[in-house]
């Protein structure tokens, strides 16, 4: 069996879960034909929590993507593999389910959401500050506009990034309203910030944000101070 190619979206537990250790107790005995091919055997049923959210990174692409947030509140594990997604009893697609340990929460991508419109506008203003005007201030203003064309409310998570620096003389001051992701810095690029908003059916929202970079005289950003 180890020499057989895996079915689509299937991942060996050692690759998908590392040192993950769990035992599955089957509900009943089952006969598996020894014909050298893969067969599906029902081991048991595990209830999971499901909710639909929309994710967008407008600095990369002005588009929203539908995601399915899967949570496992049981004492059983769910190993990585194919999952069939249905909406209103109609088959939508087959996707790859990541490993879900007991208590785990993962996000499953389902593709673009054409009904969520995203627009991002930026403005950069350069000035000086300090007693001798010896500090260059780069004020980056970000405005994200969202519109929900769905017939139902939609929760949208917007992700932006602020610069990070290892220079003690360079200061970065963020505007309020954006938060560090709760699932830890290891899951996101440095400087990632998120904001969640619930849009009513047919509703719109405007998210303001941005940051200031304060650079002492004699220093400059790599490749120039002015950025779009």
GROMACS .gro file of C-alpha atoms in nm:
model
  228
    1UNK     CA    1   0.000   0.000   0.000
    2UNK     CA    2   0.289   0.239   0.066
    3UNK     CA    3   0.381   0.227  -0.303
    4UNK     CA    4   0.036   0.335  -0.426
    5UNK     CA    5  -0.011   0.701  -0.525
    6UNK     CA    6  -0.239   0.880  -0.282
    7UNK     CA    7  -0.591   0.988  -0.384
    8UNK     CA    8  -0.641   1.360  -0.464
    9UNK     CA    9  -0.595   1.591  -0.161
   10UNK     CA   10  -0.485   1.300   0.059
   11UNK     CA   11  -0.176   1.356   0.276
   12UNK     CA   12   0.011   1.099   0.480
   13UNK     CA   13  -0.034   1.168   0.854
   14UNK     CA   14   0.342   1.186   0.914
   15UNK     CA   15   0.366   1.471   0.661
   16UNK     CA   16   0.048   1.658   0.757
   17UNK     CA   17   0.069   1.625   1.135
   18UNK     CA   18   0.433   1.553   1.220
   19UNK     CA   19   0.449   1.387   1.563
   20UNK     CA   20   0.072   1.396   1.598
   21UNK     CA   21  -0.052   1.092   1.793
   22UNK     CA   22  -0.414   0.979   1.804
   23UNK     CA   23  -0.618   0.658   1.799
   24UNK     CA   24  -0.941   0.610   1.606
   25UNK     CA   25  -1.188   0.349   1.728
   26UNK     CA   26  -1.414   0.223   1.450
   27UNK     CA   27  -1.786   0.200   1.522
   28UNK     CA   28  -1.809  -0.146   1.365
   29UNK     CA   29  -1.609  -0.406   1.173
   30UNK     CA   30  -1.566  -0.360   0.799
   31UNK     CA   31  -1.443  -0.574   0.511
   32UNK     CA   32  -1.187  -0.412   0.279
   33UNK     CA   33  -1.127  -0.585  -0.059
   34UNK     CA   34  -0.762  -0.677  -0.114
   35UNK     CA   35  -0.755  -0.565  -0.476
   36UNK     CA   36  -0.460  -0.324  -0.454
   37UNK     CA   37  -0.663  -0.001  -0.479
   38UNK     CA   38  -0.786   0.256  -0.229
   39UNK     CA   39  -1.125   0.216  -0.061
   40UNK     CA   40  -1.322   0.451   0.163
   41UNK     CA   41  -1.429   0.308   0.498
   42UNK     CA   42  -1.652   0.499   0.741
   43UNK     CA   43  -1.481   0.500   1.081
   44UNK     CA   44  -1.709   0.741   1.266
   45UNK     CA   45  -1.873   1.082   1.267
   46UNK     CA   46  -1.725   1.394   1.427
   47UNK     CA   47  -1.940   1.710   1.456
   48UNK     CA   48  -1.746   2.027   1.368
   49UNK     CA   49  -1.827   2.395   1.385
   50UNK     CA   50  -1.861   2.577   1.053
   51UNK     CA   51  -1.891   2.946   0.972
   52UNK     CA   52  -1.834   3.142   0.654
   53UNK     CA   53  -1.602   3.442   0.657
   54UNK     CA   54  -1.446   3.654   0.386
   55UNK     CA   55  -1.077   3.742   0.374
   56UNK     CA   56  -0.903   4.015   0.177
   57UNK     CA   57  -0.551   4.160   0.154
   58UNK     CA   58  -0.621   4.474  -0.051
   59UNK     CA   59  -0.257   4.586  -0.064
   60UNK     CA   60  -0.191   4.273  -0.273
   61UNK     CA   61  -0.524   4.233  -0.453
   62UNK     CA   62  -0.848   4.429  -0.433
   63UNK     CA   63  -1.060   4.116  -0.400
   64UNK     CA   64  -1.222   3.912  -0.125
   65UNK     CA   65  -1.206   3.536  -0.090
   66UNK     CA   66  -1.462   3.307   0.067
   67UNK     CA   67  -1.327   3.098   0.353
   68UNK     CA   68  -1.482   2.831   0.569
   69UNK     CA   69  -1.368   2.840   0.932
   70UNK     CA   70  -1.368   2.485   1.068
   71UNK     CA   71  -1.347   2.430   1.444
   72UNK     CA   72  -1.311   2.098   1.624
   73UNK     CA   73  -1.449   2.116   1.978
   74UNK     CA   74  -1.450   1.738   2.025
   75UNK     CA   75  -1.191   1.505   2.173
   76UNK     CA   76  -1.133   1.341   1.835
   77UNK     CA   77  -0.880   1.445   1.571
   78UNK     CA   78  -0.944   1.514   1.205
   79UNK     CA   79  -0.655   1.426   0.975
   80UNK     CA   80  -0.576   1.616   0.657
   81UNK     CA   81  -0.754   1.497   0.346
   82UNK     CA   82  -1.026   1.576   0.091
   83UNK     CA   83  -1.348   1.743   0.202
   84UNK     CA   84  -1.661   1.790  -0.008
   85UNK     CA   85  -1.830   2.129   0.039
   86UNK     CA   86  -2.202   2.166  -0.025
   87UNK     CA   87  -2.420   2.478  -0.012
   88UNK     CA   88  -2.797   2.435   0.026
   89UNK     CA   89  -2.757   2.063  -0.048
   90UNK     CA   90  -2.578   2.142  -0.376
   91UNK     CA   91  -2.220   2.024  -0.430
   92UNK     CA   92  -1.980   2.320  -0.455
   93UNK     CA   93  -1.628   2.178  -0.468
   94UNK     CA   94  -1.376   1.935  -0.321
   95UNK     CA   95  -1.102   2.101  -0.120
   96UNK     CA   96  -0.811   2.005   0.106
   97UNK     CA   97  -0.892   1.990   0.477
   98UNK     CA   98  -0.591   2.057   0.703
   99UNK     CA   99  -0.523   1.851   1.014
  100UNK     CA  100  -0.752   1.950   1.301
  101UNK     CA  101  -0.639   1.840   1.645
  102UNK     CA  102  -0.894   1.843   1.932
  103UNK     CA  103  -0.978   2.207   1.998
  104UNK     CA  104  -0.818   2.322   1.672
  105UNK     CA  105  -0.949   2.590   1.435
  106UNK     CA  106  -0.841   2.620   1.071
  107UNK     CA  107  -0.947   2.825   0.770
  108UNK     CA  108  -1.038   2.656   0.442
  109UNK     CA  109  -1.025   2.859   0.120
  110UNK     CA  110  -1.320   2.829  -0.121
  111UNK     CA  111  -1.223   3.077  -0.393
  112UNK     CA  112  -1.302   3.439  -0.490
  113UNK     CA  113  -1.617   3.612  -0.364
  114UNK     CA  114  -1.739   3.832  -0.647
  115UNK     CA  115  -2.021   3.975  -0.432
  116UNK     CA  116  -1.779   4.146  -0.190
  117UNK     CA  117  -1.627   4.460  -0.346
  118UNK     CA  118  -1.295   4.590  -0.210
  119UNK     CA  119  -1.127   4.922  -0.293
  120UNK     CA  120  -0.802   5.049  -0.139
  121UNK     CA  121  -0.679   5.407  -0.157
  122UNK     CA  122  -0.349   5.539  -0.022
  123UNK     CA  123  -0.195   5.880   0.031
  124UNK     CA  124   0.162   5.965   0.130
  125UNK     CA  125   0.258   6.300   0.280
  126UNK     CA  126   0.621   6.383   0.353
  127UNK     CA  127   0.715   6.652   0.606
  128UNK     CA  128   0.979   6.738   0.863
  129UNK     CA  129   0.964   6.764   1.241
  130UNK     CA  130   1.194   6.828   1.534
  131UNK     CA  131   1.352   7.144   1.675
  132UNK     CA  132   1.579   7.174   1.374
  133UNK     CA  133   1.356   6.996   1.124
  134UNK     CA  134   1.600   6.708   1.147
  135UNK     CA  135   1.338   6.432   1.135
  136UNK     CA  136   1.168   6.321   0.812
  137UNK     CA  137   0.805   6.220   0.869
  138UNK     CA  138   0.642   5.988   0.612
  139UNK     CA  139   0.269   5.982   0.679
  140UNK     CA  140   0.102   5.687   0.503
  141UNK     CA  141  -0.278   5.704   0.502
  142UNK     CA  142  -0.478   5.396   0.399
  143UNK     CA  143  -0.850   5.384   0.326
  144UNK     CA  144  -1.025   5.053   0.253
  145UNK     CA  145  -1.382   5.059   0.121
  146UNK     CA  146  -1.599   4.746   0.144
  147UNK     CA  147  -1.937   4.673  -0.013
  148UNK     CA  148  -2.152   4.366   0.045
  149UNK     CA  149  -2.372   4.272  -0.250
  150UNK     CA  150  -2.492   3.952  -0.088
  151UNK     CA  151  -2.847   3.899   0.036
  152UNK     CA  152  -2.713   3.809   0.381
  153UNK     CA  153  -2.471   3.967   0.632
  154UNK     CA  154  -2.101   3.897   0.576
  155UNK     CA  155  -1.804   3.899   0.814
  156UNK     CA  156  -1.494   4.032   0.638
  157UNK     CA  157  -1.139   4.018   0.771
  158UNK     CA  158  -0.909   4.278   0.617
  159UNK     CA  159  -0.533   4.235   0.644
  160UNK     CA  160  -0.276   4.511   0.610
  161UNK     CA  161   0.094   4.540   0.695
  162UNK     CA  162   0.297   4.804   0.870
  163UNK     CA  163   0.674   4.833   0.830
  164UNK     CA  164   0.909   4.678   1.085
  165UNK     CA  165   1.256   4.808   1.160
  166UNK     CA  166   1.565   4.697   1.348
  167UNK     CA  167   1.703   5.052   1.357
  168UNK     CA  168   1.653   5.205   1.703
  169UNK     CA  169   1.650   5.559   1.557
  170UNK     CA  170   1.366   5.488   1.314
  171UNK     CA  171   1.021   5.511   1.474
  172UNK     CA  172   0.699   5.371   1.334
  173UNK     CA  173   0.372   5.499   1.479
  174UNK     CA  174   0.051   5.317   1.385
  175UNK     CA  175  -0.301   5.453   1.374
  176UNK     CA  176  -0.559   5.298   1.605
  177UNK     CA  177  -0.819   5.044   1.501
  178UNK     CA  178  -0.601   4.761   1.370
  179UNK     CA  179  -0.486   4.463   1.577
  180UNK     CA  180  -0.213   4.202   1.575
  181UNK     CA  181  -0.348   3.862   1.457
  182UNK     CA  182  -0.457   3.642   1.748
  183UNK     CA  183  -0.315   3.320   1.602
  184UNK     CA  184   0.042   3.429   1.667
  185UNK     CA  185   0.323   3.596   1.471
  186UNK     CA  186   0.447   3.265   1.330
  187UNK     CA  187   0.135   3.233   1.113
  188UNK     CA  188   0.170   3.572   0.944
  189UNK     CA  189   0.433   3.796   0.788
  190UNK     CA  190   0.599   4.046   1.024
  191UNK     CA  191   0.395   4.363   1.066
  192UNK     CA  192   0.061   4.203   0.975
  193UNK     CA  193  -0.244   4.382   1.115
  194UNK     CA  194  -0.607   4.274   1.088
  195UNK     CA  195  -0.948   4.430   1.125
  196UNK     CA  196  -1.280   4.251   1.119
  197UNK     CA  197  -1.610   4.408   1.020
  198UNK     CA  198  -1.962   4.271   0.981
  199UNK     CA  199  -2.137   4.408   0.676
  200UNK     CA  200  -2.518   4.390   0.662
  201UNK     CA  201  -2.683   4.269   0.344
  202UNK     CA  202  -2.625   4.538   0.084
  203UNK     CA  203  -2.420   4.741   0.332
  204UNK     CA  204  -2.089   4.924   0.304
  205UNK     CA  205  -1.804   5.017   0.538
  206UNK     CA  206  -1.495   5.235   0.529
  207UNK     CA  207  -1.181   5.140   0.725
  208UNK     CA  208  -0.923   5.409   0.792
  209UNK     CA  209  -0.566   5.320   0.883
  210UNK     CA  210  -0.202   5.386   0.817
  211UNK     CA  211   0.122   5.470   0.992
  212UNK     CA  212   0.396   5.729   1.026
  213UNK     CA  213   0.765   5.657   0.971
  214UNK     CA  214   1.000   5.899   1.147
  215UNK     CA  215   1.353   5.893   1.012
  216UNK     CA  216   1.642   6.101   1.156
  217UNK     CA  217   1.840   6.327   0.925
  218UNK     CA  218   2.115   6.145   0.740
  219UNK     CA  219   1.914   5.824   0.707
  220UNK     CA  220   1.673   5.703   0.438
  221UNK     CA  221   1.468   5.401   0.347
  222UNK     CA  222   1.625   5.150   0.112
  223UNK     CA  223   1.526   5.232  -0.251
  224UNK     CA  224   1.396   5.577  -0.150
  225UNK     CA  225   1.158   5.731   0.100
  226UNK     CA  226   0.856   5.779  -0.123
  227UNK     CA  227   0.644   5.468  -0.155
  228UNK     CA  228   0.302   5.414  -0.309
   0.00000   0.00000   0.00000
